């Protein structure tokens, strides 16, 4: 009775599966649109079945023994002598038809038995089933129906085409126009509608129920009231099954189909924010179960479409749609477990962060970085819990202090400063090593962020507390902080003195991470003081410490510094090799500050090699990264002196106009693109599309291929070892360059290019 929206990819995949498998089961959470999708595919496939397509609705059937009778009735067969199942098999044996078994989740056992019997006995019968969990029998092909496509948070319109090409937005618009004739998406309401669709997880049932509310509310009012979505979304079609007339009724149905243990686990898993891995579920939510039992229950919740499984960085992660999570939180709060689970959640993630810090200088640094990337929502939730009182704040300060290597590597300076300031305000003034570590981190992050006054204040506070505490490690930390402050205020001599003092203590303690911090600072300070021998000595020690342990980021910094030393001595070939190695490491961990520094040095080498145009492009790329908060001059202040000299040389060689053109080209490059250019990874470019000369870069072609494989932005980021934001940027650039408005168009374009290649 209403239009069918989107689902082109799913329709094509179901038809493909039906061509190779005789049983295809569509699974997914209630309200995701399994029935509509199955009926659409069935209608489209009718010509392929000589004896037709037959739909059997089982949603309102509660007697397991009546399943066969329901199928007989749908086929318009009268009851005859003998067993009903025998009669059904005899009728279908010689027929070629598609049987659609709809809403099977509450009758999985008897429906699975019947399906297996029919498939064994009736060679030309195929079955398309919808269920919130699969049948689990041989030969079954399962397609998990995803929510409708929807724009990500803060995503802007692509190529002036708005966000209407997303399926969730289209569905809302069409149903809203039915409720309020004339409704349409405009620039003024586009963001609000997108927020509604995200809040409802792209679930068709929820979106349709929300659109109906436009009869009495504006889109802004609907969004505001979705804080209690189960109360708001209560007016559905009278013709729909009772469980699908309200969002709450749909989820109640799933909850009732779960066992007691599954219901308990559903509630406990809502403590996670954004997703989780299996070890976290075992450590926080076991409730006395063994790890093997936890695995079984998690697997069962996946089968029942309560949990979604995703692959991230080589590890399986699980998440719950926010709609199901909100429902589970309400059930959990009824048990009295909620507060204790929040504390267990905080403790587990605090331990994870501390393990990451202790293992940071190792070959596992990249995997730790990716894990912390994935766990950001859980870490933030843990830190938020720590603001509830002074005792909790102590744990939060330890946790935040341990996040420093990650925050600095990822350029999350403001985030670290904000959390530490809040936690220190809650904690109180009793001196302790955790508090001094927090002040150390605050001082360094403030300095890197350009607030030298705040950096000095935190150094003074931390130094006073360290003296009061009488702890040599605490005093050394504040010496290091004082060195960092002196470095950013261009007092190179004082910086060297502070770093030498802290380094001696850290070396005695055997703390490799702290040693590297002081060595890095001392190398930069010595370079600024023109004590190049000491600077290179620090770089060599830093390189030895990191290389022997397989570390990435600081090793990249050391290679960058060693390359500058070789360049300074006129060893251009050796310098180029060292700096390019440093850039490769920086790219592998998305270290844009170190990467910008390497690109800057490569621009000077390009001038010396007689390639001023290339030098101008590289200078523009380095400047673009610096403007994005990744300035390498934070680590090596003297870079600016060398830059000015080499920019003058490049301008003199090619003229101001050509220099500005090449500089602007580099300025517009993203980090991945700039690094590839600096490393001479030219590769083939994409063929021109359409009447113009639009081309894709090598990286954009890689991303387009992955889009064609059906990967999400997150999965593309994991595959290419880049950030999700970078992956999203690549996709948006591809859409803009090719003049497309959807990922499906990208996929079609890739396939056409493959077919056109020899």
XYZ file of C-alpha atoms in Angstrom:
758
model
C 0.000 0.000 0.000
C 3.052 2.284 0.278
C 6.089 2.849 -1.940
C 9.177 0.668 -1.679
C 12.354 2.625 -0.921
C 15.965 1.741 -1.722
C 17.522 -1.688 -1.074
C 19.017 -2.094 -4.558
C 22.133 -3.804 -3.240
C 20.162 -6.154 -0.988
C 17.699 -7.070 -3.756
C 20.540 -7.934 -6.121
C 22.317 -9.994 -3.457
C 19.164 -11.950 -2.485
C 18.464 -12.802 -6.109
C 22.060 -13.942 -6.509
C 21.797 -16.103 -3.392
C 18.532 -17.643 -4.630
C 20.315 -18.616 -7.832
C 22.893 -20.680 -5.921
C 21.025 -21.741 -2.769
C 17.569 -23.212 -2.355
C 17.063 -21.720 1.120
C 17.773 -18.040 1.748
C 16.956 -16.598 5.157
C 16.739 -12.841 5.697
C 17.602 -12.025 9.290
C 17.699 -8.750 11.185
C 16.256 -6.811 14.067
C 12.510 -6.251 14.238
C 11.359 -3.321 12.104
C 14.356 -3.425 9.741
C 12.128 -4.276 6.758
C 12.721 -8.000 6.187
C 9.143 -8.721 5.118
C 8.895 -5.835 2.628
C 12.246 -6.805 1.147
C 11.306 -10.482 0.812
C 7.981 -9.658 -0.853
C 9.687 -7.247 -3.257
C 12.235 -9.893 -4.294
C 9.468 -12.471 -4.598
C 7.454 -10.210 -6.891
C 10.506 -9.425 -9.021
C 11.339 -13.150 -9.283
C 7.899 -14.462 -10.197
C 8.732 -15.098 -13.860
C 11.485 -17.522 -12.861
C 9.003 -19.934 -11.204
C 6.520 -21.736 -13.436
C 4.226 -22.549 -10.511
C 4.349 -19.133 -8.946
C 5.484 -17.433 -5.766
C 3.567 -18.165 -2.565
C 3.730 -16.224 0.698
C 3.036 -17.815 4.077
C 2.692 -15.357 6.967
C 3.560 -17.034 10.276
C 3.704 -13.963 12.508
C 0.308 -14.513 14.104
C 0.695 -18.305 14.354
C 1.568 -19.577 17.841
C 0.962 -23.340 17.558
C 4.139 -25.153 16.406
C 2.042 -28.036 15.184
C 0.098 -25.828 12.785
C 3.013 -24.734 10.584
C 2.339 -27.311 7.878
C -1.377 -26.464 7.916
C -0.518 -22.780 7.388
C 1.537 -23.640 4.299
C -1.232 -25.875 2.943
C -3.716 -23.078 3.471
C -1.505 -20.516 1.714
C -1.236 -22.884 -1.265
C -5.063 -23.218 -1.330
C -4.855 -26.968 -0.670
C -7.712 -28.743 1.092
C -6.943 -31.259 3.796
C -6.811 -34.809 2.504
C -6.172 -38.276 3.904
C -2.839 -38.984 5.517
C -0.354 -36.769 7.282
C -0.423 -33.076 6.265
C 3.343 -33.028 5.714
C 3.117 -36.011 3.333
C 0.328 -34.286 1.414
C 2.430 -31.121 1.121
C 5.500 -33.001 -0.105
C 3.470 -34.923 -2.687
C 1.969 -31.682 -3.998
C 5.290 -29.836 -4.260
C 7.463 -32.656 -5.599
C 6.734 -31.901 -9.248
C 6.348 -28.139 -8.910
C 8.754 -25.280 -9.515
C 7.892 -22.493 -7.120
C 9.221 -20.052 -4.528
C 7.839 -20.328 -1.020
C 8.131 -17.212 1.148
C 7.980 -18.110 4.852
C 7.546 -14.833 6.700
C 8.199 -14.102 10.422
C 9.573 -17.461 11.557
C 11.580 -16.459 14.647
C 9.103 -17.757 17.247
C 8.737 -21.057 15.361
C 12.314 -21.612 14.235
C 12.415 -25.307 15.172
C 9.294 -26.568 13.370
C 9.811 -24.235 10.375
C 13.433 -25.413 10.003
C 12.313 -29.058 10.107
C 9.671 -28.442 7.433
C 12.106 -26.501 5.237
C 14.660 -29.305 5.412
C 12.017 -31.895 4.498
C 10.775 -29.884 1.505
C 14.256 -29.145 0.188
C 15.238 -32.815 0.354
C 12.046 -34.052 -1.308
C 11.076 -31.295 -3.743
C 13.992 -30.501 -6.090
C 12.454 -27.438 -7.776
C 11.174 -25.698 -4.645
C 13.105 -22.762 -3.258
C 12.424 -21.053 0.048
C 12.886 -17.401 0.984
C 12.388 -16.940 4.725
C 12.383 -13.984 7.099
C 13.335 -14.504 10.727
C 15.095 -12.663 13.520
C 17.449 -15.648 13.713
C 18.580 -18.170 11.054
C 17.343 -21.762 10.875
C 20.807 -23.264 11.233
C 20.332 -26.117 8.736
C 22.532 -27.344 5.901
C 22.414 -25.415 2.639
C 20.992 -22.277 4.234
C 22.288 -18.939 2.917
C 21.808 -16.130 5.419
C 21.615 -12.439 4.553
C 21.532 -10.048 7.467
C 19.329 -7.128 6.430
C 20.972 -3.864 7.514
C 19.181 -0.662 8.467
C 18.617 1.853 5.694
C 21.605 3.907 4.607
C 21.870 7.231 6.424
C 24.320 10.134 6.597
C 27.012 10.062 9.237
C 27.092 12.689 11.962
C 28.286 16.120 10.782
C 28.198 14.966 7.145
C 27.441 17.745 4.708
C 25.594 17.632 1.389
C 27.664 16.087 -1.392
C 28.200 17.980 -4.644
C 25.210 20.209 -3.965
C 22.851 17.245 -4.139
C 21.773 17.254 -0.510
C 21.439 14.175 1.667
C 18.225 12.950 0.082
C 19.990 10.084 -1.715
C 20.285 8.207 1.583
C 17.547 5.580 1.921
C 16.499 6.605 5.443
C 16.078 10.227 4.350
C 14.063 9.178 1.294
C 11.743 6.987 3.364
C 11.140 9.736 5.930
C 10.403 12.238 3.157
C 7.938 9.983 1.346
C 6.055 8.968 4.497
C 6.090 12.545 5.808
C 4.594 13.777 2.524
C 1.784 11.260 3.007
C 1.111 12.574 6.520
C 1.577 16.250 5.591
C 1.101 16.823 1.841
C 3.798 19.078 0.448
C 6.479 18.136 2.940
C 9.978 18.059 1.449
C 13.611 18.133 2.535
C 15.094 21.639 2.456
C 18.395 23.169 3.468
C 16.798 24.358 6.704
C 15.376 20.998 7.833
C 17.861 18.586 6.223
C 20.112 18.403 9.285
C 17.200 17.798 11.662
C 15.744 15.011 9.510
C 19.193 13.411 9.247
C 19.503 13.551 13.053
C 16.077 11.883 13.427
C 17.100 9.082 11.059
C 20.377 8.552 12.936
C 18.590 8.592 16.287
C 16.300 5.848 14.962
C 19.249 3.789 13.626
C 17.850 3.850 10.087
C 15.100 1.378 11.088
C 12.215 1.634 8.585
C 9.525 0.880 11.188
C 10.788 3.595 13.545
C 11.188 6.118 10.716
C 7.649 5.491 9.464
C 6.230 5.873 12.972
C 8.155 9.133 13.416
C 7.024 10.540 10.069
C 3.377 10.005 11.046
C 3.936 12.328 14.031
C 4.369 15.250 11.626
C 0.593 15.523 11.687
C 0.930 17.167 15.111
C 4.622 18.118 15.490
C 7.448 19.790 13.626
C 10.601 17.851 12.783
C 12.424 19.783 15.532
C 9.835 18.706 18.102
C 10.053 15.082 16.970
C 13.842 15.105 17.369
C 13.574 16.679 20.827
C 11.029 14.098 21.996
C 12.989 11.113 20.687
C 14.795 11.002 24.022
C 11.897 8.703 24.903
C 11.390 7.062 21.546
C 9.263 4.192 22.849
C 6.591 6.574 24.146
C 6.607 8.772 21.045
C 6.507 6.077 18.372
C 3.181 4.439 19.141
C 0.948 5.147 16.143
C 1.310 2.626 13.368
C -0.876 1.073 10.698
C -3.940 -0.724 12.036
C -3.411 -3.318 9.324
C 0.042 -4.275 10.637
C 0.568 -7.103 13.144
C 0.146 -5.839 16.703
C 3.859 -6.130 17.494
C 4.658 -3.802 14.554
C 2.173 -1.070 15.426
C 4.596 0.395 17.977
C 8.374 0.362 18.227
C 8.147 -0.921 21.798
C 5.900 -3.776 20.716
C 8.405 -4.837 18.052
C 11.271 -4.999 20.534
C 9.138 -6.615 23.240
C 8.559 -9.418 20.739
C 12.334 -9.991 20.402
C 12.816 -9.819 24.168
C 10.108 -12.406 24.785
C 11.800 -14.798 22.343
C 15.056 -14.702 24.343
C 15.949 -17.094 27.148
C 16.475 -15.786 30.682
C 20.266 -15.843 30.266
C 20.016 -14.032 26.925
C 17.802 -11.340 28.444
C 20.266 -10.813 31.301
C 23.183 -10.546 28.875
C 21.215 -8.158 26.631
C 20.790 -5.824 29.597
C 24.406 -6.101 30.773
C 25.838 -5.453 27.307
C 24.123 -2.064 27.225
C 26.881 -0.826 29.548
C 29.091 -0.567 26.450
C 29.140 2.595 24.386
C 29.741 2.304 20.647
C 30.689 -1.396 20.583
C 32.916 -3.923 22.320
C 35.152 -6.937 21.826
C 34.651 -10.373 23.298
C 37.312 -9.985 26.005
C 35.461 -6.950 27.358
C 32.159 -8.836 27.511
C 33.869 -11.699 29.345
C 35.556 -9.332 31.792
C 32.553 -7.119 32.566
C 29.305 -8.946 31.835
C 29.922 -12.611 32.649
C 27.872 -12.596 35.867
C 29.497 -15.842 36.987
C 29.483 -17.493 33.556
C 32.611 -19.110 32.126
C 34.224 -17.508 29.052
C 32.852 -20.348 26.923
C 29.321 -19.648 28.162
C 29.712 -15.928 27.412
C 30.761 -16.779 23.858
C 27.686 -18.972 23.428
C 25.286 -16.295 24.706
C 26.878 -13.562 22.568
C 26.615 -15.863 19.537
C 22.952 -16.495 20.349
C 22.243 -12.740 20.582
C 23.898 -12.293 17.189
C 21.705 -15.046 15.774
C 18.635 -13.346 17.236
C 19.681 -10.029 15.615
C 20.142 -8.253 18.955
C 23.882 -7.795 18.377
C 25.641 -6.836 15.165
C 29.056 -8.320 14.415
C 31.645 -6.222 12.600
C 35.267 -6.798 11.630
C 37.614 -4.020 12.768
C 41.395 -4.122 12.489
C 41.435 -7.900 12.302
C 39.269 -8.281 15.428
C 35.573 -9.044 15.747
C 33.578 -6.282 17.418
C 29.956 -6.265 18.439
C 27.480 -3.460 18.811
C 23.827 -2.903 19.500
C 21.572 -0.476 17.687
C 20.819 2.467 19.969
C 17.128 1.575 19.903
C 17.867 -1.885 21.323
C 20.423 -0.444 23.722
C 17.902 2.016 25.184
C 15.443 -0.824 25.651
C 18.100 -2.988 27.329
C 19.105 -0.160 29.685
C 15.523 0.058 30.923
C 15.491 -3.690 31.578
C 18.905 -3.531 33.282
C 17.835 -0.724 35.609
C 15.042 -2.964 36.842
C 17.651 -5.475 38.136
C 19.715 -3.149 40.359
C 22.954 -4.152 38.545
C 23.419 -0.907 36.637
C 25.680 1.014 39.068
C 28.003 -1.926 39.736
C 28.277 -2.648 36.003
C 29.272 0.956 35.297
C 32.121 0.642 37.803
C 33.252 -2.705 36.383
C 33.125 -1.157 32.921
C 35.300 1.765 34.054
C 37.787 -0.510 35.828
C 38.130 -2.813 32.823
C 38.816 0.022 30.391
C 41.158 1.739 32.834
C 43.152 -1.503 32.926
C 43.095 -1.657 29.109
C 44.491 1.870 28.821
C 47.216 1.172 31.389
C 48.219 -1.979 29.502
C 48.406 0.035 26.277
C 50.693 2.614 27.904
C 53.011 -0.035 29.384
C 53.245 -1.758 25.971
C 53.401 1.417 23.862
C 57.088 1.141 22.931
C 56.725 -2.155 21.111
C 55.736 -3.716 17.821
C 52.175 -3.745 19.157
C 51.914 0.051 19.132
C 49.881 0.084 15.922
C 47.456 -2.572 17.173
C 47.093 -0.680 20.474
C 46.435 2.532 18.548
C 43.715 0.842 16.506
C 42.200 -0.714 19.641
C 42.089 2.644 21.414
C 40.602 4.190 18.258
C 37.837 1.610 18.357
C 37.261 1.985 22.113
C 36.985 5.780 22.244
C 33.305 5.751 23.201
C 33.910 3.274 26.024
C 36.937 5.191 27.295
C 34.975 8.441 27.305
C 32.142 6.695 29.181
C 34.668 5.443 31.748
C 36.163 8.912 32.216
C 32.677 10.384 32.555
C 31.928 7.924 35.360
C 35.091 9.127 37.115
C 33.624 12.632 37.465
C 31.018 11.370 39.946
C 33.215 11.861 43.042
C 36.768 12.335 44.421
C 37.379 8.610 44.943
C 36.357 7.805 41.370
C 38.428 10.741 40.077
C 41.655 9.104 41.275
C 41.065 6.184 38.920
C 40.130 8.636 36.179
C 43.374 10.588 36.567
C 45.417 7.376 36.251
C 43.400 6.458 33.197
C 43.735 9.898 31.581
C 47.462 10.059 32.330
C 47.959 6.728 30.587
C 46.100 8.073 27.543
C 48.792 10.723 26.941
C 50.850 8.771 24.345
C 47.677 8.058 22.379
C 46.289 11.596 22.656
C 49.585 13.097 21.554
C 50.047 10.664 18.678
C 46.516 11.240 17.433
C 46.692 15.022 17.926
C 43.826 15.013 20.458
C 45.352 17.805 22.546
C 42.152 19.577 23.575
C 40.466 16.319 24.515
C 43.287 15.383 26.881
C 43.406 18.862 28.409
C 39.653 18.915 28.957
C 39.469 15.563 30.736
C 42.492 16.154 32.953
C 41.315 19.605 34.014
C 37.878 18.262 34.944
C 39.261 15.269 36.835
C 41.769 17.362 38.798
C 38.968 19.742 39.774
C 36.967 16.828 41.217
C 39.893 15.026 42.864
C 41.091 17.550 45.435
C 44.593 18.725 46.399
C 46.187 15.766 48.216
C 49.569 15.257 46.479
C 50.240 11.973 44.684
C 52.197 10.682 41.712
C 48.997 10.352 39.646
C 48.177 14.016 40.229
C 51.710 15.112 39.270
C 51.584 12.958 36.138
C 48.305 14.663 35.233
C 49.877 18.102 35.679
C 52.836 16.984 33.553
C 50.516 15.919 30.728
C 48.446 19.097 31.057
C 51.567 21.243 30.837
C 52.907 19.490 27.738
C 49.550 19.411 25.940
C 48.929 23.089 26.756
C 52.314 24.007 25.330
C 51.760 21.981 22.173
C 48.380 23.671 21.836
C 50.059 27.073 21.927
C 49.144 28.181 25.463
C 52.563 28.871 26.992
C 51.082 30.644 30.035
C 48.960 27.637 31.008
C 51.949 25.370 30.419
C 54.026 27.443 32.864
C 51.285 27.401 35.516
C 51.020 23.605 35.399
C 54.820 23.279 35.619
C 54.821 25.421 38.766
C 51.953 23.498 40.377
C 53.446 20.122 39.522
C 56.951 21.065 40.670
C 55.633 22.293 44.023
C 53.697 19.048 44.574
C 56.703 16.949 43.508
C 58.886 18.747 46.064
C 56.220 18.198 48.715
C 55.982 14.518 47.814
C 59.755 13.996 47.660
C 59.528 11.565 44.733
C 62.454 11.646 42.248
C 60.373 10.309 39.337
C 57.737 12.963 39.951
C 60.457 15.642 40.052
C 61.954 14.278 36.808
C 58.569 14.414 35.099
C 58.227 18.064 35.998
C 61.800 18.681 34.790
C 60.749 17.197 31.454
C 57.638 19.418 31.444
C 59.822 22.452 32.189
C 62.049 21.462 29.275
C 59.028 21.241 26.955
C 57.882 24.691 28.123
C 61.349 26.166 27.572
C 61.455 24.615 24.101
C 58.196 26.232 22.950
C 59.265 29.584 24.433
C 62.550 29.317 22.471
C 64.823 29.084 25.526
C 66.930 26.272 24.066
C 69.694 26.337 26.710
C 67.260 26.004 29.616
C 65.406 23.273 27.749
C 68.615 21.273 27.339
C 69.381 21.526 31.057
C 65.909 20.331 32.072
C 65.904 17.428 29.618
C 69.394 16.296 30.637
C 68.238 16.225 34.266
C 65.055 14.254 33.591
C 66.793 11.851 31.212
C 69.343 10.855 33.868
C 66.572 9.849 36.293
C 64.516 7.984 33.701
C 67.613 6.121 32.527
C 68.328 5.023 36.107
C 64.710 3.920 36.491
C 64.794 2.009 33.213
C 61.539 3.644 32.084
C 61.869 3.426 28.294
C 58.764 5.474 27.498
C 59.856 8.360 29.715
C 63.418 8.106 28.356
C 62.109 8.523 24.820
C 60.091 11.586 25.829
C 63.201 13.249 27.252
C 65.451 12.108 24.392
C 63.029 13.523 21.855
C 62.876 16.842 23.708
C 66.635 16.979 24.183
C 67.266 16.258 20.475
C 64.999 19.164 19.492
C 66.451 21.502 22.143
C 70.034 20.650 21.163
C 69.176 21.264 17.512
C 67.728 24.665 18.450
C 70.892 25.420 20.477
C 73.003 24.407 17.440
C 74.581 21.579 19.440
C 74.087 19.203 16.527
C 76.412 16.527 17.838
C 74.288 16.128 20.991
C 71.077 16.243 18.940
C 72.252 13.427 16.677
C 73.480 11.432 19.674
C 69.976 11.589 21.144
C 68.449 10.588 17.802
C 70.734 7.540 17.617
C 69.832 6.434 21.149
C 66.153 7.002 20.480
C 66.397 5.032 17.242
C 68.175 2.152 19.000
C 65.517 1.990 21.740
C 62.588 2.041 19.313
C 64.034 -0.090 16.528
C 64.952 -2.947 18.853
C 61.364 -3.006 20.109
C 59.657 -2.609 16.721
C 57.988 0.683 17.700
C 56.561 3.013 15.010
C 55.882 6.657 15.896
C 58.955 7.660 17.898
C 61.143 5.629 15.527
C 59.698 7.762 12.737
C 60.646 10.889 14.675
C 64.183 9.562 15.187
C 64.584 8.791 11.470
C 63.278 12.258 10.622
C 65.841 13.819 12.977
C 68.641 11.570 11.702
C 67.699 12.522 8.165
C 67.969 16.221 9.030
C 71.424 15.549 10.448
C 72.520 13.788 7.259
C 71.036 16.621 5.175
C 72.892 19.187 7.245
C 76.161 17.356 6.461
C 75.334 17.414 2.736
C 74.594 13.676 2.552
C 71.455 14.193 0.483
C 71.006 10.600 -0.713
C 71.295 9.154 2.798
C 69.120 11.925 4.216
C 66.384 11.235 1.677
C 66.381 7.513 2.458
C 66.161 8.117 6.228
C 63.390 10.693 5.947
C 61.355 8.542 3.569
C 61.598 5.654 6.028
C 60.385 8.026 8.725
C 57.471 9.131 6.529
C 56.432 5.527 5.871
C 56.327 4.878 9.620
C 54.421 8.125 10.246
C 51.837 7.152 7.660
C 51.414 3.658 9.138
C 50.260 5.155 12.460
C 48.650 8.290 10.975
C 51.229 10.529 12.727
C 50.626 13.735 10.798
C 53.028 15.894 12.780
C 55.981 13.589 12.115
C 54.758 13.096 8.551
C 54.603 16.850 7.955
C 58.164 17.189 9.236
C 59.423 14.490 6.880
C 57.615 16.070 3.922
C 59.153 19.450 4.803
C 62.696 18.015 4.769
C 61.998 16.233 1.473
C 61.021 19.618 0.005
C 64.474 21.013 0.863
C 66.142 17.974 -0.695
C 64.009 18.482 -3.828
C 65.384 22.036 -4.137
C 68.942 20.750 -3.769
C 68.211 18.077 -6.411
C 67.008 20.721 -8.893
C 63.264 19.966 -8.639
C 61.788 23.311 -7.457
C 58.248 22.580 -8.672
C 58.145 19.349 -6.690
C 59.621 21.231 -3.728
C 56.828 23.812 -3.897
C 54.168 21.080 -3.921
C 55.774 19.382 -0.917
C 55.996 22.688 0.948
C 52.306 23.250 0.312
C 51.482 19.767 1.598
C 53.491 20.338 4.785
C 51.809 23.714 5.286
C 48.376 22.130 4.835
C 49.115 19.642 7.609
C 50.493 22.410 9.825
C 47.305 24.452 9.392
C 45.351 21.390 10.510
C 47.192 21.455 13.843
C 50.078 19.168 12.890
C 52.913 21.681 12.705
C 56.341 19.993 12.830
C 57.892 23.227 14.118
C 56.399 22.288 17.516
C 59.061 19.577 17.701
C 61.837 21.361 15.770
C 61.514 25.168 15.964
C 64.456 25.708 13.576
C 62.486 24.166 10.725
C 61.015 27.592 9.968
C 64.473 29.100 9.435
C 65.399 26.449 6.878
C 61.960 26.634 5.267
C 62.213 30.359 4.534
C 65.605 29.922 2.903
C 64.505 27.047 0.671
C 61.210 28.653 -0.247
C 63.155 31.671 -1.498
C 65.341 29.367 -3.629
C 62.332 27.563 -5.128
C 60.527 30.825 -5.905
C 63.635 32.197 -7.552
C 63.929 29.113 -9.753
C 60.346 28.970 -11.108
C 58.828 32.373 -10.330
C 56.116 33.407 -7.909
C 53.144 32.414 -10.096
C 54.354 28.853 -10.722
C 55.387 28.479 -7.087
C 51.954 29.542 -5.824
C 50.237 27.150 -8.231
C 52.328 24.167 -7.096
C 52.119 25.231 -3.452
C 48.326 25.438 -3.732
C 48.239 21.965 -5.240
C 50.096 20.567 -2.236
C 48.010 22.619 0.173
C 44.884 20.803 -0.998
C 46.304 17.317 -0.461
C 45.143 15.096 2.379
C 47.833 13.364 4.429
C 47.546 10.041 2.579
C 47.787 11.759 -0.785
C 50.675 13.994 0.317
C 52.629 11.056 1.753
C 52.112 9.047 -1.433
C 53.353 11.964 -3.520
C 56.379 12.520 -1.274
C 57.243 8.809 -1.464
C 56.917 8.808 -5.286
C 54.038 6.322 -5.193
C 52.658 7.559 -8.472
C 50.979 4.382 -9.754
C 48.342 4.448 -12.520
C 45.685 7.110 -12.367
C 42.051 6.463 -13.017
C 40.729 6.730 -16.526
C 38.790 9.834 -17.390
C 35.076 9.634 -16.781
C 32.349 11.313 -18.734
C 33.097 14.140 -21.130
C 35.567 15.866 -18.772
C 39.051 14.926 -17.642
C 38.237 14.062 -14.021
C 40.704 11.519 -12.602
C 41.094 9.755 -9.284
C 44.332 9.484 -7.368
C 45.850 6.065 -6.685
C 44.482 6.099 -3.117
C 41.034 7.185 -4.304
C 41.003 4.261 -6.731
C 41.815 1.915 -3.846
C 38.959 3.387 -1.817
C 36.573 3.145 -4.781
C 37.433 -0.559 -5.179
C 36.661 -1.146 -1.488
C 33.384 0.768 -1.766
C 32.489 -1.551 -4.648
C 33.162 -4.515 -2.350
C 30.521 -3.135 0.025
C 32.887 -1.973 2.784
C 31.787 0.773 5.168
C 33.982 3.813 5.881
C 35.103 2.159 9.116
C 36.023 -1.077 7.322
C 37.889 0.873 4.609
C 39.821 2.721 7.315
C 40.834 -0.563 8.951
C 41.814 -2.110 5.616
C 44.059 0.805 4.592
C 45.270 1.641 8.136
C 43.895 5.183 8.013
C 41.419 7.042 10.198
C 37.681 6.705 9.606
C 37.519 10.463 9.006
C 40.170 10.131 6.269
C 38.242 7.270 4.664
C 35.064 9.378 4.705
C 36.977 12.258 3.118
C 38.199 10.001 0.307
C 34.655 8.779 -0.392
C 33.292 12.337 -0.454
C 36.081 13.444 -2.834
C 35.307 10.506 -5.141
C 31.600 11.367 -5.161
C 32.395 15.002 -5.893
C 34.947 14.269 -8.640
C 32.723 11.786 -10.445
C 29.547 13.805 -9.968
C 27.837 10.957 -8.121
C 25.498 11.031 -5.125
C 25.678 7.459 -3.800
C 28.119 4.646 -3.047
C 26.095 2.421 -5.401
C 27.054 4.681 -8.302
C 30.727 4.360 -7.326
C 30.379 0.566 -7.283
C 28.720 0.554 -10.710
C 31.474 2.803 -12.094
C 34.194 0.464 -10.763
C 32.479 -2.568 -12.293
C 32.139 -0.805 -15.659
C 35.855 0.032 -15.612
C 36.747 -3.593 -14.808
C 34.638 -4.815 -17.721
C 36.287 -2.323 -20.041
C 39.839 -3.401 -19.145
C 41.602 -6.078 -21.257
